[in-house]
Each structure stands twice: as C-alpha cells, then as structure tokens.
Amino acid sequence: SAASYVYKRQKHVLTMEKVKKSVFPIHSTNYEEGCGFFVGSYYFTSGHVIRDAENPFIIINGHKIKLVNPIFYRCDSKDSSGLDLAIFNIADYEGALELYDKTLDSDMNLISMSYRKLGEEYIECSVDVKGVEANYFIGLTDENLKSGCSGSPVVFGNKVVGVMTAGNNSGDNTPCNPNLPIN
C-alpha cells in the first residue's frame, strides 16, 4: 500500500541519515583528499589515503582528531590478494555502521557515501557489483567519482561491504583504462 511504502521510505531515509553520521572526510596539511567511516569506535579508510596525506585528521563535533598510529595498516592495492586499508581506534566516537558478514554476490546493489573537495561536497551513489576478485570487487557507480572518495564505505543497508579504493577516473573526467567505463 502507499502508506506502507511511505513508512518504509521514511525508515530508509532515517537509517541513511544515521549511517551518514558515521562518514567523515579526512583533512591534511598537504590537502590530500580522502574519506573514512566508523564501525563502532574503529575508523576505517584506505591505506593509500593515510600514506599520501601529511598530518591526516578528522573533525568530530568541532574537535580535531589526528589519525596517527593505526592499529592496522596495509597499502598494497595493486595486488588483488592484498589490502588497501588503515584502521584507527578512536574511543571518543561510536558509529552506526556494522561489518557485512555474508558472501558478496555479483549484481548486488550497494550505496557509497563520501565527501570530496575537502569535505565540502557530499556524494551518495549507487554501486552495482560487477565482479569479485580475491579481496576486491568491481562496482559500477551511477556517479562519476573522483579524488577524495577513496576510503569511503560501500554499504548494504548499514552494513559495510567494502572500502572505496580506486576508480577509473584520471581526475580530468577521462578514464584511466579506456576499456572500462569512467564510473
């Protein structure tokens, strides 16, 4: 019924607003852009964002929190059996996201939430899973994502399925690999 649809849609919007409050842009002194998110008190992002950012930090409720001494750090995104991930334990904040604990299927429809332009532009887009290879999956987005989206969560509801690590955009709206779509 129409009332049931409206209720489900409102519930979805409330859930997404709560989920969105778990996503924070990463700032740095060299303006290297990136994003990350909280699962409980753990802040996740891509390892290459932390590698490339000088003095990375996030801002929560007006307080600057430095991203130093990750409890886990790997930056080998060129190897599909490797990881591109950094995790920090930040006890002062609790996020609404959880980890997805099921098998990822091709053709799943997911959502990515990120910030670009040093946290000024929020982007939420649909991600269709097109293939899975070891620790990585290929997703086709309905937005043309650029620098700054790395480290953002890819979610199914409030469950994190993956971390955005690389795109096919060279930064000037041309594909890095011309055999694949830019998004």
Coordinates of N, CA and C in Angstrom, one line a residue:
S1 N 0.8 -1.2 0.0 CA 0.0 0.0 0.0 C 0.9 1.2 0.0
A2 N 0.3 2.4 -0.3 CA 1.0 3.6 -0.4 C 1.5 4.0 1.0
A3 N 0.7 3.8 2.0 CA 1.1 4.2 3.4 C 2.3 3.3 3.8
S4 N 2.3 2.0 3.5 CA 3.4 1.1 3.8 C 4.7 1.6 3.1
Y5 N 4.6 2.0 1.8 CA 5.8 2.4 1.0 C 6.3 3.7 1.7
V6 N 5.5 4.7 2.1 CA 5.9 5.9 2.7 C 6.7 5.6 4.0
Y7 N 6.1 4.7 4.8 CA 6.7 4.3 6.1 C 8.1 3.7 5.8
K8 N 8.2 2.7 4.9 CA 9.5 2.1 4.6 C 10.5 3.1 4.0
R9 N 10.0 4.0 3.2 CA 10.9 5.0 2.7 C 11.4 6.0 3.8
Q10 N 10.5 6.4 4.7 CA 10.9 7.2 5.8 C 11.9 6.5 6.7
K11 N 11.7 5.2 6.9 CA 12.6 4.4 7.7 C 14.0 4.3 7.1
H12 N 14.0 4.1 5.7 CA 15.2 4.1 5.0 C 16.0 5.4 5.0
V13 N 15.3 6.5 4.9 CA 15.9 7.8 5.0 C 16.5 8.1 6.4
L14 N 15.8 7.7 7.4 CA 16.3 7.8 8.8 C 17.5 7.0 9.0
T15 N 17.5 5.7 8.5 CA 18.7 4.9 8.6 C 19.8 5.5 7.8
M16 N 19.6 6.0 6.6 CA 20.7 6.5 5.8 C 21.3 7.8 6.5
E17 N 20.4 8.6 7.1 CA 20.9 9.8 7.9 C 21.8 9.3 9.0
K18 N 21.4 8.3 9.7 CA 22.2 7.8 10.8 C 23.5 7.2 10.3
V19 N 23.5 6.5 9.2 CA 24.7 5.9 8.6 C 25.6 7.0 8.1
K20 N 25.0 8.1 7.5 CA 25.8 9.2 7.0 C 26.6 9.9 8.2
K21 N 26.1 9.8 9.4 CA 26.8 10.4 10.5 C 28.0 9.6 11.0
S22 N 28.2 8.5 10.3 CA 29.4 7.6 10.6 C 30.5 7.9 9.6
V23 N 30.3 8.7 8.6 CA 31.2 9.0 7.5 C 31.8 10.4 7.7
F24 N 33.2 10.5 7.6 CA 33.9 11.7 7.9 C 35.0 11.9 6.8
P25 N 35.1 13.2 6.3 CA 36.2 13.4 5.4 C 37.5 13.5 6.1
I26 N 38.6 13.2 5.5 CA 39.9 13.3 6.1 C 40.6 14.6 5.6
H27 N 41.1 15.3 6.5 CA 41.8 16.6 6.2 C 43.3 16.3 6.4
S28 N 44.1 17.2 5.7 CA 45.6 17.0 5.9 C 46.2 18.4 5.6
T29 N 47.5 18.5 6.0 CA 48.2 19.7 5.7 C 48.6 19.9 4.3
N30 N 48.7 18.8 3.5 CA 49.0 18.9 2.1 C 47.8 18.7 1.2
Y31 N 46.6 18.8 1.9 CA 45.3 18.8 1.2 C 45.0 17.6 0.3
E32 N 45.7 16.5 0.7 CA 45.4 15.2 0.1 C 44.0 14.8 0.5
E33 N 43.1 14.5 -0.4 CA 41.7 14.2 0.0 C 41.5 12.7 0.2
G34 N 40.5 12.5 1.1 CA 40.1 11.1 1.4 C 38.9 11.1 2.3
C35 N 38.5 10.0 2.6 CA 37.3 9.8 3.4 C 37.4 8.6 4.3
G36 N 36.6 8.4 5.3 CA 36.6 7.3 6.1 C 35.3 7.2 6.9
F37 N 35.2 6.1 7.7 CA 34.0 5.8 8.4 C 34.2 5.1 9.6
F38 N 33.2 5.1 10.5 CA 33.2 4.4 11.8 C 32.4 3.2 11.8
V39 N 33.0 2.1 12.3 CA 32.3 0.9 12.7 C 32.5 0.8 14.2
G40 N 31.5 1.0 15.0 CA 31.8 1.1 16.4 C 32.7 2.3 16.7
S41 N 33.8 2.0 17.4 CA 34.8 3.1 17.7 C 36.0 3.0 16.8
Y42 N 35.9 2.1 15.8 CA 37.0 2.0 14.8 C 36.8 2.8 13.6
Y43 N 37.8 3.6 13.2 CA 37.7 4.4 12.0 C 38.5 3.8 10.9
F44 N 37.8 3.5 9.8 CA 38.4 2.8 8.6 C 38.6 3.8 7.5
T45 N 39.7 3.6 6.7 CA 39.9 4.3 5.5 C 40.8 3.5 4.6
S46 N 41.1 4.0 3.4 CA 42.1 3.3 2.5 C 43.5 3.6 3.0
G47 N 44.4 2.6 2.9 CA 45.7 2.8 3.4 C 46.5 3.8 2.5
H48 N 46.1 3.9 1.2 CA 46.8 4.9 0.4 C 46.5 6.3 0.8
V49 N 45.3 6.6 1.3 CA 44.9 7.9 1.8 C 45.9 8.3 2.9
I50 N 46.1 7.4 3.9 CA 46.9 7.7 5.0 C 48.4 7.8 4.6
R51 N 48.8 7.0 3.6 CA 50.2 7.1 3.1 C 50.4 8.4 2.4
D52 N 49.5 8.9 1.7 CA 49.7 10.2 0.9 C 49.4 11.5 1.7
A53 N 48.6 11.4 2.8 CA 48.2 12.6 3.5 C 49.3 12.9 4.5
E54 N 49.6 14.2 4.6 CA 50.5 14.7 5.7 C 49.7 15.2 6.8
N55 N 50.0 14.6 8.0 CA 49.3 15.0 9.2 C 47.7 14.9 9.1
P56 N 47.3 13.7 8.7 CA 45.8 13.5 8.5 C 45.0 13.6 9.8
F57 N 43.8 14.1 9.7 CA 42.9 14.3 10.8 C 41.5 14.3 10.3
I58 N 40.6 14.1 11.3 CA 39.1 14.3 11.0 C 38.6 15.2 12.1
I59 N 37.5 15.8 11.8 CA 36.9 16.8 12.8 C 35.5 16.2 13.2
I60 N 35.4 16.0 14.5 CA 34.1 15.5 15.1 C 33.6 16.5 16.1
N61 N 32.4 17.0 15.9 CA 31.8 17.9 16.8 C 32.8 19.1 17.1
G62 N 33.5 19.6 16.1 CA 34.4 20.7 16.2 C 35.8 20.4 16.8
H63 N 36.0 19.1 17.1 CA 37.3 18.7 17.7 C 38.1 18.0 16.6
K64 N 39.4 18.4 16.5 CA 40.3 17.8 15.5 C 40.9 16.5 16.2
I65 N 40.8 15.4 15.4 CA 41.3 14.1 15.9 C 42.3 13.7 14.9
K66 N 43.6 13.6 15.4 CA 44.7 13.2 14.5 C 44.6 11.7 14.2
L67 N 44.9 11.3 13.0 CA 44.9 9.9 12.6 C 46.4 9.5 12.6
V68 N 46.8 9.0 13.8 CA 48.2 8.5 14.0 C 48.1 7.1 14.6
N69 N 49.1 6.4 14.4 CA 49.3 5.0 15.0 C 48.1 4.1 14.7
P70 N 47.9 3.8 13.4 CA 46.8 2.9 13.1 C 47.0 1.5 13.8
I71 N 45.9 0.9 14.2 CA 46.0 -0.5 14.7 C 46.2 -1.5 13.6
F72 N 45.8 -1.1 12.4 CA 46.1 -1.9 11.2 C 46.4 -1.0 10.0
Y73 N 47.4 -1.4 9.3 CA 47.7 -0.6 8.1 C 48.4 -1.4 7.0
R74 N 47.8 -1.4 5.8 CA 48.3 -2.1 4.6 C 48.0 -1.2 3.4
C75 N 48.9 -1.2 2.5 CA 48.7 -0.3 1.3 C 49.3 -1.1 0.1
D76 N 48.6 -2.2 -0.3 CA 49.1 -2.9 -1.4 C 47.9 -3.2 -2.4
S77 N 47.3 -2.1 -2.8 CA 46.1 -2.1 -3.7 C 46.4 -2.7 -5.1
K78 N 47.6 -2.8 -5.5 CA 47.9 -3.3 -6.8 C 47.8 -4.8 -6.9
D79 N 47.7 -5.5 -5.7 CA 47.6 -6.9 -5.6 C 46.2 -7.3 -5.1
S80 N 45.5 -8.0 -5.9 CA 44.1 -8.3 -5.6 C 44.0 -9.2 -4.3
S81 N 45.1 -9.9 -3.9 CA 45.0 -10.7 -2.7 C 45.5 -9.9 -1.5
G82 N 45.9 -8.6 -1.7 CA 46.4 -7.7 -0.7 C 45.3 -6.9 -0.1
L83 N 45.6 -5.8 0.6 CA 44.7 -4.9 1.2 C 45.1 -3.5 1.0
D84 N 44.2 -2.6 0.9 CA 44.5 -1.1 1.0 C 43.6 -0.6 2.1
L85 N 44.1 -0.7 3.3 CA 43.2 -0.4 4.5 C 44.0 0.1 5.6
A86 N 43.5 1.1 6.3 CA 44.0 1.6 7.6 C 42.8 1.7 8.6
I87 N 43.1 1.2 9.8 CA 42.1 1.2 10.9 C 42.7 1.9 12.1
F88 N 41.9 2.8 12.7 CA 42.3 3.5 13.9 C 41.2 3.3 15.0
N89 N 41.7 3.2 16.2 CA 40.7 3.0 17.3 C 40.6 4.4 17.9
I90 N 39.4 5.0 17.8 CA 39.1 6.3 18.4 C 37.9 6.1 19.4
A91 N 38.3 6.1 20.6 CA 37.3 5.7 21.7 C 36.3 6.8 21.9
D92 N 36.4 8.0 21.4 CA 35.5 9.1 21.7 C 34.3 9.2 20.8
Y93 N 34.2 8.2 19.9 CA 33.0 8.3 18.9 C 32.6 6.9 18.6
E94 N 31.3 6.7 18.4 CA 30.6 5.4 18.1 C 29.8 5.6 16.9
G95 N 30.2 4.8 15.8 CA 29.5 4.9 14.5 C 28.3 3.9 14.5
A96 N 27.4 4.1 13.5 CA 26.2 3.3 13.4 C 26.4 2.1 12.4
L97 N 27.6 2.1 11.7 CA 27.8 1.1 10.7 C 28.3 -0.2 11.4
E98 N 28.0 -1.4 10.7 CA 28.4 -2.7 11.1 C 29.1 -3.3 9.9
L99 N 29.9 -4.4 10.1 CA 30.5 -5.1 9.0 C 29.6 -6.1 8.4
Y100 N 29.6 -6.2 7.1 CA 28.8 -7.2 6.4 C 29.5 -8.6 6.5
D101 N 28.8 -9.6 6.9 CA 29.4 -10.9 7.2 C 28.9 -12.0 6.3
K102 N 28.4 -11.7 5.1 CA 27.9 -12.7 4.1 C 28.8 -12.6 2.9
T103 N 28.5 -13.5 2.0 CA 29.3 -13.5 0.7 C 28.7 -12.4 -0.2
L104 N 29.6 -11.7 -0.8 CA 29.3 -10.7 -1.8 C 28.9 -11.3 -3.1
D105 N 27.8 -11.0 -3.7 CA 27.3 -11.5 -4.9 C 27.4 -10.5 -6.0
S106 N 27.7 -11.0 -7.2 CA 27.7 -10.1 -8.4 C 26.2 -9.6 -8.6
D107 N 26.1 -8.4 -9.1 CA 24.8 -7.8 -9.3 C 24.1 -7.3 -8.0
M108 N 24.8 -7.3 -6.9 CA 24.2 -6.7 -5.7 C 24.2 -5.2 -5.9
N109 N 23.2 -4.5 -5.4 CA 23.1 -3.1 -5.4 C 23.5 -2.5 -4.1
L110 N 24.5 -1.7 -4.0 CA 25.1 -1.1 -2.8 C 25.0 0.4 -2.9
I111 N 25.4 1.0 -1.8 CA 25.5 2.5 -1.8 C 26.9 2.9 -1.3
S112 N 27.4 4.0 -1.9 CA 28.7 4.5 -1.5 C 28.4 6.0 -1.0
M113 N 29.0 6.3 0.2 CA 28.8 7.6 0.7 C 30.2 8.2 1.0
S114 N 30.4 9.4 0.4 CA 31.7 10.0 0.6 C 31.6 11.5 0.5
Y115 N 32.8 12.1 0.9 CA 32.9 13.6 0.8 C 34.1 13.9 -0.2
R116 N 34.0 15.0 -1.0 CA 35.0 15.5 -1.8 C 35.2 16.9 -1.5
K117 N 36.2 17.5 -2.2 CA 36.5 18.9 -2.1 C 36.7 19.3 -0.6
L118 N 37.6 18.5 0.0 CA 38.0 18.7 1.4 C 36.8 18.8 2.3
G119 N 35.8 17.9 2.1 CA 34.7 17.8 3.0 C 33.5 18.7 2.6
E120 N 33.6 19.5 1.6 CA 32.6 20.4 1.2 C 31.5 19.8 0.4
E121 N 31.7 18.7 -0.3 CA 30.7 18.1 -1.2 C 30.4 16.7 -0.8
Y122 N 29.2 16.4 -0.4 CA 28.8 15.1 0.0 C 28.2 14.4 -1.3
I123 N 28.6 13.1 -1.4 CA 28.2 12.3 -2.6 C 27.7 11.0 -2.1
E124 N 26.5 10.7 -2.5 CA 25.9 9.3 -2.3 C 25.5 8.8 -3.6
C125 N 26.0 7.6 -3.9 CA 25.7 7.0 -5.2 C 25.5 5.5 -5.1
S126 N 24.8 5.0 -6.1 CA 24.5 3.5 -6.2 C 25.7 2.8 -6.8
V127 N 26.0 1.6 -6.3 CA 27.1 0.8 -6.8 C 26.6 -0.6 -7.1
D128 N 26.7 -0.9 -8.4 CA 26.3 -2.3 -8.8 C 27.6 -3.2 -8.9
V129 N 27.6 -4.3 -8.1 CA 28.7 -5.2 -8.1 C 28.8 -5.9 -9.4
K130 N 29.9 -5.8 -10.1 CA 30.1 -6.4 -11.4 C 31.1 -7.6 -11.4
G131 N 31.8 -7.8 -10.4 CA 32.8 -8.9 -10.3 C 33.5 -8.8 -9.0
V132 N 34.0 -10.0 -8.5 CA 34.7 -10.1 -7.3 C 36.0 -10.8 -7.6
E133 N 37.1 -10.3 -7.1 CA 38.5 -10.9 -7.3 C 39.2 -10.8 -6.0
A134 N 39.4 -11.9 -5.4 CA 40.1 -12.0 -4.1 C 39.5 -11.0 -3.1
N135 N 40.3 -10.1 -2.6 CA 39.9 -9.1 -1.6 C 39.2 -7.9 -2.2
Y136 N 39.0 -7.8 -3.5 CA 38.5 -6.6 -4.1 C 37.2 -7.0 -5.0
F137 N 36.4 -6.0 -5.2 CA 35.3 -6.2 -6.1 C 35.2 -5.0 -7.0
I138 N 34.7 -5.2 -8.2 CA 34.5 -4.1 -9.2 C 33.0 -3.7 -9.1
G139 N 32.8 -2.4 -8.9 CA 31.5 -1.8 -8.8 C 31.3 -0.7 -9.9
L140 N 30.1 -0.7 -10.5 CA 29.8 0.3 -11.4 C 28.9 1.3 -10.7
T141 N 29.3 2.6 -10.6 CA 28.6 3.6 -9.9 C 27.7 4.4 -10.8
D142 N 26.7 5.1 -10.2 CA 25.9 5.9 -11.1 C 26.3 7.4 -11.0
E143 N 27.5 7.6 -10.3 CA 28.1 8.9 -10.3 C 29.5 8.8 -10.8
N144 N 30.1 9.8 -11.3 CA 31.5 9.9 -11.7 C 32.3 10.3 -10.5
L145 N 32.9 9.3 -9.8 CA 33.6 9.6 -8.6 C 35.1 9.9 -8.9
K146 N 35.6 10.9 -8.1 CA 36.9 11.4 -8.4 C 37.7 11.3 -7.1
S147 N 38.9 11.9 -7.1 CA 39.8 12.0 -5.9 C 39.0 12.5 -4.7
G148 N 39.2 11.9 -3.6 CA 38.5 12.3 -2.3 C 37.5 11.3 -1.9
C149 N 37.1 10.4 -2.8 CA 36.2 9.3 -2.5 C 36.9 8.1 -1.9
S150 N 38.2 8.0 -2.1 CA 38.9 6.9 -1.5 C 38.7 6.8 0.0
G151 N 38.5 5.6 0.5 CA 38.3 5.4 1.9 C 36.8 5.4 2.4
S152 N 36.0 5.8 1.5 CA 34.5 5.8 1.8 C 33.9 4.4 1.9
P153 N 32.9 4.3 2.7 CA 32.3 3.0 2.8 C 31.4 2.7 1.6
V154 N 31.3 1.4 1.3 CA 30.3 0.9 0.3 C 29.5 0.0 1.2
V155 N 28.2 0.3 1.3 CA 27.3 -0.4 2.2 C 26.1 -1.0 1.6
F156 N 25.6 -2.0 2.4 CA 24.3 -2.6 2.1 C 23.5 -2.4 3.3
G157 N 22.6 -1.4 3.3 CA 21.9 -1.0 4.5 C 22.8 -0.3 5.4
N158 N 23.0 -0.8 6.6 CA 24.0 -0.2 7.5 C 25.2 -1.1 7.7
K159 N 25.4 -2.0 6.8 CA 26.5 -3.0 6.8 C 27.6 -2.6 5.8
V160 N 28.8 -2.5 6.2 CA 29.9 -2.2 5.3 C 30.3 -3.4 4.6
V161 N 30.2 -3.3 3.2 CA 30.6 -4.4 2.3 C 32.1 -4.2 1.9
G162 N 32.5 -3.0 1.8 CA 33.8 -2.7 1.3 C 34.2 -1.2 1.5
V163 N 35.5 -0.9 1.1 CA 36.0 0.4 1.2 C 36.4 0.8 -0.2
M164 N 36.0 2.0 -0.6 CA 36.3 2.5 -2.0 C 37.8 2.8 -2.0
T165 N 38.5 2.1 -3.0 CA 40.0 2.3 -3.0 C 40.5 2.9 -4.3
A166 N 39.8 2.6 -5.4 CA 40.3 3.2 -6.7 C 39.2 3.3 -7.7
G167 N 39.3 4.2 -8.6 CA 38.3 4.4 -9.6 C 39.0 4.4 -11.0
N168 N 38.2 4.7 -12.0 CA 38.7 4.7 -13.4 C 38.7 6.1 -13.9
N169 N 38.9 7.1 -13.0 CA 38.9 8.5 -13.4 C 40.2 9.1 -13.2
S170 N 40.8 9.6 -14.2 CA 42.2 10.2 -14.1 C 42.2 11.5 -13.4
G171 N 41.0 12.0 -13.1 CA 40.9 13.3 -12.4 C 40.5 14.4 -13.3
D172 N 40.5 14.2 -14.6 CA 40.1 15.2 -15.6 C 38.9 14.7 -16.4
N173 N 38.2 13.7 -15.8 CA 37.0 13.1 -16.5 C 37.3 12.3 -17.7
T174 N 38.5 11.7 -17.7 CA 38.9 10.7 -18.7 C 39.2 9.5 -18.0
P175 N 38.9 8.3 -18.6 CA 39.2 7.0 -17.9 C 40.7 6.7 -17.9
C176 N 41.1 6.1 -16.8 CA 42.5 5.6 -16.7 C 42.7 4.4 -17.6
N177 N 41.6 3.6 -17.6 CA 41.6 2.4 -18.5 C 40.5 2.6 -19.5
P178 N 40.8 3.0 -20.8 CA 39.8 3.3 -21.8 C 38.8 2.1 -22.1
N179 N 39.2 0.9 -21.7 CA 38.3 -0.2 -22.0 C 37.2 -0.4 -21.0
L180 N 37.2 0.4 -19.9 CA 36.2 0.4 -18.8 C 35.5 1.7 -18.8
P181 N 34.2 1.7 -18.3 CA 33.5 3.0 -18.1 C 34.2 3.8 -17.0
I182 N 34.1 5.1 -17.2 CA 34.7 6.1 -16.2 C 34.1 6.0 -14.8
N183 N 32.9 5.5 -14.7 CA 32.3 5.4 -13.4 C 32.4 3.9 -12.9

